[in-house]
PDB file of C-alpha atoms in Angstrom:
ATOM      1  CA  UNK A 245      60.772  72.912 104.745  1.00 96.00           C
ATOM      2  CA  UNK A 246      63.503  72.544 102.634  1.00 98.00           C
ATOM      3  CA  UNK A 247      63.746  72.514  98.775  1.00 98.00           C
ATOM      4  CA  UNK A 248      65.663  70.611  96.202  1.00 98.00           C
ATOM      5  CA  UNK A 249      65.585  69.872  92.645  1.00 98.00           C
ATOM      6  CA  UNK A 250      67.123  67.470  90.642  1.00 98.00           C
ATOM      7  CA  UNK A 251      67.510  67.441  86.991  1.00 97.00           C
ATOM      8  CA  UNK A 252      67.686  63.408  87.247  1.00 96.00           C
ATOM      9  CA  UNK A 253      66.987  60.645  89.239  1.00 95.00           C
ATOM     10  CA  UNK A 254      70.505  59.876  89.029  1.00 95.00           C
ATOM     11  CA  UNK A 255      71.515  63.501  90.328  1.00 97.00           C
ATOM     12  CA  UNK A 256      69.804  62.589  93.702  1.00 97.00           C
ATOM     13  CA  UNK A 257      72.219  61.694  96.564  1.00 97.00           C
ATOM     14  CA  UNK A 258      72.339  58.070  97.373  1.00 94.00           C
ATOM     15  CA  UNK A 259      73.021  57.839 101.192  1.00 95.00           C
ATOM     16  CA  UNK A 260      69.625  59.173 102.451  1.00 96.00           C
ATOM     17  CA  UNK A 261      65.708  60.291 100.765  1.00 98.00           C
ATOM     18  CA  UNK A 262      63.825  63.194 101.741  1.00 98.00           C
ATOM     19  CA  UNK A 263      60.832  63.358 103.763  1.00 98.00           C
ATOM     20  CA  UNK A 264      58.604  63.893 100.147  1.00 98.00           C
ATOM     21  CA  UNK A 265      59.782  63.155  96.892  1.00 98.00           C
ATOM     22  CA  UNK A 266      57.936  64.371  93.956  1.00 98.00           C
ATOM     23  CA  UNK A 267      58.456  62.748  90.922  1.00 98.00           C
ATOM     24  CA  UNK A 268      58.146  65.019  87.317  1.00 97.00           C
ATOM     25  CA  UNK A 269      57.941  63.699  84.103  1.00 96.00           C
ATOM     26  CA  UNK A 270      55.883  66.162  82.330  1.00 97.00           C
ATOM     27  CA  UNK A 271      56.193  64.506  78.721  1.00 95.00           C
ATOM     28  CA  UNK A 272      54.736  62.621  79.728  1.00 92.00           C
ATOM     29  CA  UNK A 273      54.180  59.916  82.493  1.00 93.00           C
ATOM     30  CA  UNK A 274      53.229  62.446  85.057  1.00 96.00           C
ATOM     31  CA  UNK A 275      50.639  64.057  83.225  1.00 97.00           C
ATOM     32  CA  UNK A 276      49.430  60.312  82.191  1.00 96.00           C
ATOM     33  CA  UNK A 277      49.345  59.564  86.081  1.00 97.00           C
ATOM     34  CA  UNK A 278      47.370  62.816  87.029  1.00 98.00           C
ATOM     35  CA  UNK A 279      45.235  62.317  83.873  1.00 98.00           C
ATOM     36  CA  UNK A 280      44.327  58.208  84.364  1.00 97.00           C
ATOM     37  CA  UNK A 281      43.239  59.146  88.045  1.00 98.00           C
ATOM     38  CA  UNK A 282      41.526  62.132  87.122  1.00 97.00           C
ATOM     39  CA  UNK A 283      39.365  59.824  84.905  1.00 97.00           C
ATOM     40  CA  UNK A 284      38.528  57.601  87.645  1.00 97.00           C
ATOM     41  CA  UNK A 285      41.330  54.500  87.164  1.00 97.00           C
ATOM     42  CA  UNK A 286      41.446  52.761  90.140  1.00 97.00           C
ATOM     43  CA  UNK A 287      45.440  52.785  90.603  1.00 97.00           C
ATOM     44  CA  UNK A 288      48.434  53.678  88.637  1.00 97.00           C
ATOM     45  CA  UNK A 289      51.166  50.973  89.554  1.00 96.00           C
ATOM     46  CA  UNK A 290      54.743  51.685  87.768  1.00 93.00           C
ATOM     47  CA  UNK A 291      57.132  49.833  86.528  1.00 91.00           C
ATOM     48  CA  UNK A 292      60.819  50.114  85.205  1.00 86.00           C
ATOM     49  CA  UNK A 293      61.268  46.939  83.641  1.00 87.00           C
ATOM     50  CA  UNK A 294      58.121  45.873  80.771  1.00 88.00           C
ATOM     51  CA  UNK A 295      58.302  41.965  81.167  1.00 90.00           C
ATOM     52  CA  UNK A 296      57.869  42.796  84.957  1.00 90.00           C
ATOM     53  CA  UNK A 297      55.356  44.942  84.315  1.00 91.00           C
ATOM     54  CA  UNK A 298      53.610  42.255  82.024  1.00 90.00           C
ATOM     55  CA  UNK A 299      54.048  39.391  84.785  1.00 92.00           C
ATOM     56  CA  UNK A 300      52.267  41.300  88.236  1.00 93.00           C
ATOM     57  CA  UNK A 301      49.416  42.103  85.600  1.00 93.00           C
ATOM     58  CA  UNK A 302      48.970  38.922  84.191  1.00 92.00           C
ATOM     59  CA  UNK A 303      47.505  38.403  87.556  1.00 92.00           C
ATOM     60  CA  UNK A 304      44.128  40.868  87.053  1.00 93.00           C
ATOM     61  CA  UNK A 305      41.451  40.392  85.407  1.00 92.00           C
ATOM     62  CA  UNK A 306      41.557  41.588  81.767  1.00 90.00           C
ATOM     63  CA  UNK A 307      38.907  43.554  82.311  1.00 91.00           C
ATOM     64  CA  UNK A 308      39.829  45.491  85.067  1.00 94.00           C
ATOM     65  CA  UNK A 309      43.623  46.145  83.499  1.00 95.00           C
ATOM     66  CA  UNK A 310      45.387  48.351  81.220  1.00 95.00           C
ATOM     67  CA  UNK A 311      48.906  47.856  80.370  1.00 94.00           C
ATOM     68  CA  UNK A 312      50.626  50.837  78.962  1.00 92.00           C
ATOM     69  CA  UNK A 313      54.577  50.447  77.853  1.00 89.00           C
ATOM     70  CA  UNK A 314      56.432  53.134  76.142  1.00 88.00           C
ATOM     71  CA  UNK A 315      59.955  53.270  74.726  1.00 88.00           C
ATOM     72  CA  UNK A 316      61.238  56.251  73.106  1.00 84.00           C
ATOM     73  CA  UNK A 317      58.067  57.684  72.660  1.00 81.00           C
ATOM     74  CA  UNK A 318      56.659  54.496  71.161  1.00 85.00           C
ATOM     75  CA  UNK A 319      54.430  52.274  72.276  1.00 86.00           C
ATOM     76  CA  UNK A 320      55.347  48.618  73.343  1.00 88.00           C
ATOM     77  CA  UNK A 321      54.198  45.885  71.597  1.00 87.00           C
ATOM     78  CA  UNK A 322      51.782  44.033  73.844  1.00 83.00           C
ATOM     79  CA  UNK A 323      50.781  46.259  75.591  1.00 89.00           C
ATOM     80  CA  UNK A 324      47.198  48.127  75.206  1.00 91.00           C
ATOM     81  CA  UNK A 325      48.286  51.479  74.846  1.00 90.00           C
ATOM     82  CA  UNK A 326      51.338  53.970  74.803  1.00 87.00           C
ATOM     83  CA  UNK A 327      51.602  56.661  77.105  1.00 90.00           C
ATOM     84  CA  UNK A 328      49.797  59.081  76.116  1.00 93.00           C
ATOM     85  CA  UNK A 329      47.671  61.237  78.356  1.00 95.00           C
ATOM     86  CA  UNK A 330      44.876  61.576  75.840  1.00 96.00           C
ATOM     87  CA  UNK A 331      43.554  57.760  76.025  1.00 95.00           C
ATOM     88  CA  UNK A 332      42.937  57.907  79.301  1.00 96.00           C
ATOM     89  CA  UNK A 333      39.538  58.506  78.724  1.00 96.00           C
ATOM     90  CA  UNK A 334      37.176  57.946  81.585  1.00 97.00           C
ATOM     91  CA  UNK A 335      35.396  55.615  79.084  1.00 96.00           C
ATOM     92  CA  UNK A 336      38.627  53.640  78.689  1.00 95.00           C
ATOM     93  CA  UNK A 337      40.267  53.579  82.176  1.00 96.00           C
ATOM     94  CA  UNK A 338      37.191  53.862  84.781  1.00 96.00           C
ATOM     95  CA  UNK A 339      37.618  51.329  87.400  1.00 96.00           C
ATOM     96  CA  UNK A 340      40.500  49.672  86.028  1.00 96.00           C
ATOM     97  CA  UNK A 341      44.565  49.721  87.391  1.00 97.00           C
ATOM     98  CA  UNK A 342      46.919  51.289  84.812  1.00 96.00           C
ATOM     99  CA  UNK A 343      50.356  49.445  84.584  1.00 96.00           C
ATOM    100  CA  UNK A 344      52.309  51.497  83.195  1.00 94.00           C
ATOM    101  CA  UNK A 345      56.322  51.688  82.316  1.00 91.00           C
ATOM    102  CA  UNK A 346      57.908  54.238  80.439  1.00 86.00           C
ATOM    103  CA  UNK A 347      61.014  55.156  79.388  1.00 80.00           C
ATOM    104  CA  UNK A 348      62.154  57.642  82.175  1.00 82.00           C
ATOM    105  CA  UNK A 349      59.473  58.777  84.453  1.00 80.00           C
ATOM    106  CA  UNK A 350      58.667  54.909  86.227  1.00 87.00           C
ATOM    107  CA  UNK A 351      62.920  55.024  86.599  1.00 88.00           C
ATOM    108  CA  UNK A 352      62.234  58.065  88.770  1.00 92.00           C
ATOM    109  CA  UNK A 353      59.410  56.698  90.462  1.00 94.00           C
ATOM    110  CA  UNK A 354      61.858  53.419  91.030  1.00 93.00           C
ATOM    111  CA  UNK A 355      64.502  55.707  93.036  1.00 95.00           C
ATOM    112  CA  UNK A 356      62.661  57.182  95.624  1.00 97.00           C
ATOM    113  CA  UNK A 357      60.093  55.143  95.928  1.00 96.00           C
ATOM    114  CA  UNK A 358      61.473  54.477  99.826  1.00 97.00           C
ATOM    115  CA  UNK A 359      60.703  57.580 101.139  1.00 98.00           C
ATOM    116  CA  UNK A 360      57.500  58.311 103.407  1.00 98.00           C
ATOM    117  CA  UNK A 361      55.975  60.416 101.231  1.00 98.00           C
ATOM    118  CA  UNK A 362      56.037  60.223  97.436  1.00 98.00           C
ATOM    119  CA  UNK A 363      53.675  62.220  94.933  1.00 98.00           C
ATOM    120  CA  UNK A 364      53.954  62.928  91.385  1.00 98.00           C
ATOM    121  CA  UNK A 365      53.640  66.324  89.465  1.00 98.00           C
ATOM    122  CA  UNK A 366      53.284  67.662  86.477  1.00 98.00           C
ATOM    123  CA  UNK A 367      52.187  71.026  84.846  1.00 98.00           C
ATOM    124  CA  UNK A 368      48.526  69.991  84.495  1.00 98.00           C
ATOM    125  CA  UNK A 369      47.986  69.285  88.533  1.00 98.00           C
ATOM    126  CA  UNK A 370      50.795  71.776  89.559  1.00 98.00           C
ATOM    127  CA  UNK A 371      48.440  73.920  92.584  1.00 98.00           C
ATOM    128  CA  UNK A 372      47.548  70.645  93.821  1.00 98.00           C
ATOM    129  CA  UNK A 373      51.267  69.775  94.449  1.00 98.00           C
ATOM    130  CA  UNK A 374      52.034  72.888  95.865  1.00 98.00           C
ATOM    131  CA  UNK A 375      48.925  72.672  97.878  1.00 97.00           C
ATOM    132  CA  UNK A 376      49.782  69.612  99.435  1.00 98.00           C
ATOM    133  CA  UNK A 377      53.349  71.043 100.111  1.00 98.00           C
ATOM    134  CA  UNK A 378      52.270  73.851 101.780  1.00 97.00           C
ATOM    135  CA  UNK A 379      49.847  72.288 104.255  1.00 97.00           C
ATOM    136  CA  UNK A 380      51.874  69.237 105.364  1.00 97.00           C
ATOM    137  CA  UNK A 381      55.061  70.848 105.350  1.00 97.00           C
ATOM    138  CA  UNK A 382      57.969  68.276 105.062  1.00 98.00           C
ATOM    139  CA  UNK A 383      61.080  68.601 106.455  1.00 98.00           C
ATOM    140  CA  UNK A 384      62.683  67.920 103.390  1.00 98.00           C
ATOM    141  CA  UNK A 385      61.466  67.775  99.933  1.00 98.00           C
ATOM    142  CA  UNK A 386      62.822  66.955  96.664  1.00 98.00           C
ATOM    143  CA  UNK A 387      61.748  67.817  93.543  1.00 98.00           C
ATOM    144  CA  UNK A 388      63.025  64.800  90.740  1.00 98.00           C
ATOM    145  CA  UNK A 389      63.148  65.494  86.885  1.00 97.00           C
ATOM    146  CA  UNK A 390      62.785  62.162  85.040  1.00 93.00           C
ATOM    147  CA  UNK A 391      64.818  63.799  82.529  1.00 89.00           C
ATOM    148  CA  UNK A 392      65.830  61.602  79.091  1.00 86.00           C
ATOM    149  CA  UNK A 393      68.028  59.156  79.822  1.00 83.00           C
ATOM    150  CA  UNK A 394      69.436  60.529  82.600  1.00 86.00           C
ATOM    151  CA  UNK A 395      69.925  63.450  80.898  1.00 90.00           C
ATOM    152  CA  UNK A 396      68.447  67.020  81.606  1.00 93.00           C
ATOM    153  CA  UNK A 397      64.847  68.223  80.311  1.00 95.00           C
ATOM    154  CA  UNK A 398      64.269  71.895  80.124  1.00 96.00           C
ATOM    155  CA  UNK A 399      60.194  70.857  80.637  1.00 97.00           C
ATOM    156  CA  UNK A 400      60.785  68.641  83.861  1.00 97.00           C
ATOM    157  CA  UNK A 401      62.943  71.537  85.523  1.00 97.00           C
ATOM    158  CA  UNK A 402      60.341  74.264  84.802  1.00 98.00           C
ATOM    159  CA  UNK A 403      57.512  72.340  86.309  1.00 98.00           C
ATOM    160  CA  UNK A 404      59.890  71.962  89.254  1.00 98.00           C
ATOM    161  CA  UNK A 405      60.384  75.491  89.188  1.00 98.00           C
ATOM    162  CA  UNK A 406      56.514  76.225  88.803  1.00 98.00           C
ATOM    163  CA  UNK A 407      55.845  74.370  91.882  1.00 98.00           C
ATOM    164  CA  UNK A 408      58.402  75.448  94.256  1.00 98.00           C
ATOM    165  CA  UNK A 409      58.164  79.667  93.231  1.00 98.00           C
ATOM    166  CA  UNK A 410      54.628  80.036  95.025  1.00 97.00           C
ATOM    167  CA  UNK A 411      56.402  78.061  97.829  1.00 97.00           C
ATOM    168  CA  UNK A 412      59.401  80.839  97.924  1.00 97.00           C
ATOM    169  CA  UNK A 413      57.083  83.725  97.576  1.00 95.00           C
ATOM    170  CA  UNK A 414      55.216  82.205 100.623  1.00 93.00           C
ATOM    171  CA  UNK A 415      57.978  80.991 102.493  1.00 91.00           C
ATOM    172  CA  UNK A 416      61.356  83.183 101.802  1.00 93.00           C
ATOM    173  CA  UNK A 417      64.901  82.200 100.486  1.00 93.00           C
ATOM    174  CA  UNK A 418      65.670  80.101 103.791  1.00 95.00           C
ATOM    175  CA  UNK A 419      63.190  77.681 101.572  1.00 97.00           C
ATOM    176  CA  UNK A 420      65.885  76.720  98.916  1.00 98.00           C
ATOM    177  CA  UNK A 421      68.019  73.961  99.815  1.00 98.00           C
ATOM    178  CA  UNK A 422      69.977  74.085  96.715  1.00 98.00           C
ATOM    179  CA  UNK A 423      71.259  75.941  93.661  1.00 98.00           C
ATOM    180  CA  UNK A 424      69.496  73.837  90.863  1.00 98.00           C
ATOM    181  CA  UNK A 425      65.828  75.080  93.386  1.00 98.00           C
ATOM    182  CA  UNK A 426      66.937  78.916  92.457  1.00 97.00           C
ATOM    183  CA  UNK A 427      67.701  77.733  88.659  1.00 97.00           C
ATOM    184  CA  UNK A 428      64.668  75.988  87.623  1.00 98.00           C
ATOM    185  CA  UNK A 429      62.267  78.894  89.294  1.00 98.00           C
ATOM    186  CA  UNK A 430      64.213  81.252  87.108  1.00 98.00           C
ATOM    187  CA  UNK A 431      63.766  78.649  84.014  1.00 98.00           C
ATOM    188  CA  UNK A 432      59.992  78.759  84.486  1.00 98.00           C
ATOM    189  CA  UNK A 433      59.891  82.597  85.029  1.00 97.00           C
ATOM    190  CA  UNK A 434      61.598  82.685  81.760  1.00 97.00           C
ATOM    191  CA  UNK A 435      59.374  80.411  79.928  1.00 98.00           C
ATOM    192  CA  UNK A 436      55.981  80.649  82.244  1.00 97.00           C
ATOM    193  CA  UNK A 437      53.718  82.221  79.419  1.00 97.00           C
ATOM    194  CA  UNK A 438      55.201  80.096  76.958  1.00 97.00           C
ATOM    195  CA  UNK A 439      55.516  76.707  77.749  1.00 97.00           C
ATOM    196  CA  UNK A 440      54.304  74.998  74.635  1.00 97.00           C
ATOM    197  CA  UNK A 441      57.196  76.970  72.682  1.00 97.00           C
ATOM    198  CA  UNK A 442      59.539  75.576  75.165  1.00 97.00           C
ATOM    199  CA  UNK A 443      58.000  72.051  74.874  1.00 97.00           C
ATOM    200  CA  UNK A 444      58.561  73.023  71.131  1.00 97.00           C
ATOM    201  CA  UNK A 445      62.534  73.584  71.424  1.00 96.00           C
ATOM    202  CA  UNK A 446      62.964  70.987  74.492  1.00 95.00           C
ATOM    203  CA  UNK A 447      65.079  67.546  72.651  1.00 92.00           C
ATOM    204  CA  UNK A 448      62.016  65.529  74.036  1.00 90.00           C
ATOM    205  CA  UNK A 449      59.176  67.484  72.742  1.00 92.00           C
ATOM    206  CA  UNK A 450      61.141  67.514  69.147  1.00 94.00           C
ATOM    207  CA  UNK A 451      61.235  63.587  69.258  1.00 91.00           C
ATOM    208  CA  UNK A 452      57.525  63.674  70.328  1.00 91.00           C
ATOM    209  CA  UNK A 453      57.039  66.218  67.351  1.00 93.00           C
ATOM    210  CA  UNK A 454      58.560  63.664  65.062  1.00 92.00           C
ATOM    211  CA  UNK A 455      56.386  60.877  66.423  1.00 91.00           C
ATOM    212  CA  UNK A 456      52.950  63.024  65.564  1.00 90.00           C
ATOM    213  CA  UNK A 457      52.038  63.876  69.359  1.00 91.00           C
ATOM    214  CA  UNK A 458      51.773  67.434  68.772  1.00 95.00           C
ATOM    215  CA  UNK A 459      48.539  67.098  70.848  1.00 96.00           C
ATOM    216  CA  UNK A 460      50.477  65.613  73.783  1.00 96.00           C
ATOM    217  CA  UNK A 461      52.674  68.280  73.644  1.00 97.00           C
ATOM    218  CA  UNK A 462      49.207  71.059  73.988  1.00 97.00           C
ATOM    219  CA  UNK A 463      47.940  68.607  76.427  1.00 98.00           C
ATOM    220  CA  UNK A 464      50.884  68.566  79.082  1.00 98.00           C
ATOM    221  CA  UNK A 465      51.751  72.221  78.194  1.00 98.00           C
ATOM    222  CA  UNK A 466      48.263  72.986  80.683  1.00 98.00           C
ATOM    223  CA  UNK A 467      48.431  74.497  83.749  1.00 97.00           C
ATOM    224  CA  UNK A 468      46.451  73.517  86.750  1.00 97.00           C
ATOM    225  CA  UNK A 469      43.558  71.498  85.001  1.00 97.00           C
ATOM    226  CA  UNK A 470      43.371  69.136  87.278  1.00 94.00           C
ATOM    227  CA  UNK A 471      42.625  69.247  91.050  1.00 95.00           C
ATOM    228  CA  UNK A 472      43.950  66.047  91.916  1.00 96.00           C
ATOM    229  CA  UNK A 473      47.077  64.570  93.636  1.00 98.00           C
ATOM    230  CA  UNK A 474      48.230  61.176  93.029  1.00 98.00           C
ATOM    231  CA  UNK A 475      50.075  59.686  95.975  1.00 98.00           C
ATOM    232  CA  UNK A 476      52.004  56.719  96.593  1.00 98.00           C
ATOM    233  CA  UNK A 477      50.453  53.850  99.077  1.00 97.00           C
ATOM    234  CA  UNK A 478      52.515  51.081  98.374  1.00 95.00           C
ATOM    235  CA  UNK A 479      56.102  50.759  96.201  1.00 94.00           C
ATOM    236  CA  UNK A 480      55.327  52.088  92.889  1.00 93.00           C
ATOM    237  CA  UNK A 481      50.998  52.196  93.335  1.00 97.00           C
ATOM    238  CA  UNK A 482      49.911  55.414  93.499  1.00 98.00           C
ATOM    239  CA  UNK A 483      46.381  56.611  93.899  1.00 98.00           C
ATOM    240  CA  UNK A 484      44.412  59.480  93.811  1.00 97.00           C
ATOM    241  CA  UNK A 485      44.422  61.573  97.303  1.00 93.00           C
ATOM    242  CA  UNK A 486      40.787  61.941  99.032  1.00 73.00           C
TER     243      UNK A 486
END
């Protein structure tokens, strides 16, 4: 197995995918995804573009929908909610398909949605990841940060970091594939028992400050809350593993 992180979806090379990709957006559609399963939705199915998104579920039953749309941190109008992990309340989302589009984790999603394998991660499901990793094995795996705007996030490439450390301990240095692998397991070592200060000083968790999620920002700063792995089944529907 072979490791890679990249700070972006748009960092990721564009001639081949890897054998797993596993998509990060910490703040927050990751933690959303992990969450809406956890509580018992039926599917997660991402979009990049909201009028698409609004079109495929126009198709379901109201009842058995939720449409969630954020732009910079903002909900969309139309849609039922925003995307925050906190409303996805087993009371709201039990039973029902979350479509959800947001401003830079269903991008990620989007670019490697061709490869075999592709799971999401986030701090609050971070063993499961790992987990999954170490019994299956990949050939290749790579490690996405959604990032803002194509941009770097400091909280994307420490959860990459988080995950693939237990896999280096485990596995040895012939594990790292490439130099940004090495950096974000020293960014999480750095900032490990203090991730909600980081989340604090990260560009995105200041314009989520601004917005009044500071309970987003405690929510996603949790480590290994969840034992659950969402995986992808079809382009862009991903479901909870059993």
């Amino acid at each position: 197995m072979k490791l890679f992180v990249y700070h972006t979806p748009e960092l990721t090379p564009t001639d081949h995918l890897p054998a797993c990709a596993v998509v990060i957006d910490v703040l927050r559609a990751t933690t959303t995804i992990a969450t809406a399963l956890n509580a018992g939705a039926e599917a997660v199915q991402a979009f990049s573009n909201v009028d698409k998104l609004l079109q495929v579920s126009e198709q379901w039953d109201a009842e058995k929908r939720l449409r969630a749309g954020e732009r910079g941190g903002k909900a969309v109008p139309g849609c039922d909610m925003g995307n925050s992990p906190l409303v996805c309340t087993p009371e709201k989302v039990q039973g029902r398909r979350l479509f959800l589009s947001t401003t830079n984790g269903t991008r990620a999603l989007q670019r490697v949605e061709d490869s075999p394998t592709v799971i999401t991660g986030a701090q609050v499901n971070r063993q499961s990841v790992v987990r999954y990793l170490q019994a299956q094995q990949p050939e290749t795996v790579w490690l996405v940060g959604s990032g803002w705007e194509g941009t770097f996030s400091l909280e994307d490439t420490a959860c990459a970091g988080a995950i693939a450390q237990p896999l280096l301990e485990a596995c040895g240095d012939e594990i790292v594939g490439n130099d940004e692998t090495v950096d974000a397991i020293a960014l999480y070592a750095q900032w490990q028992d203090r991730l909600l200060e980081m989340f604090y000083q990260a560009s995105h968790g200041k314009r989520l400050l601004g917005l009044n999620n500071t309970a987003d920002l405690e929510y996603c700063a949790q480590t290994d809350i969840f034992d659950i792995l969402p995986v992808q089944t079809e382009k862009g529907v991903l479901v909870k593993q059993v």
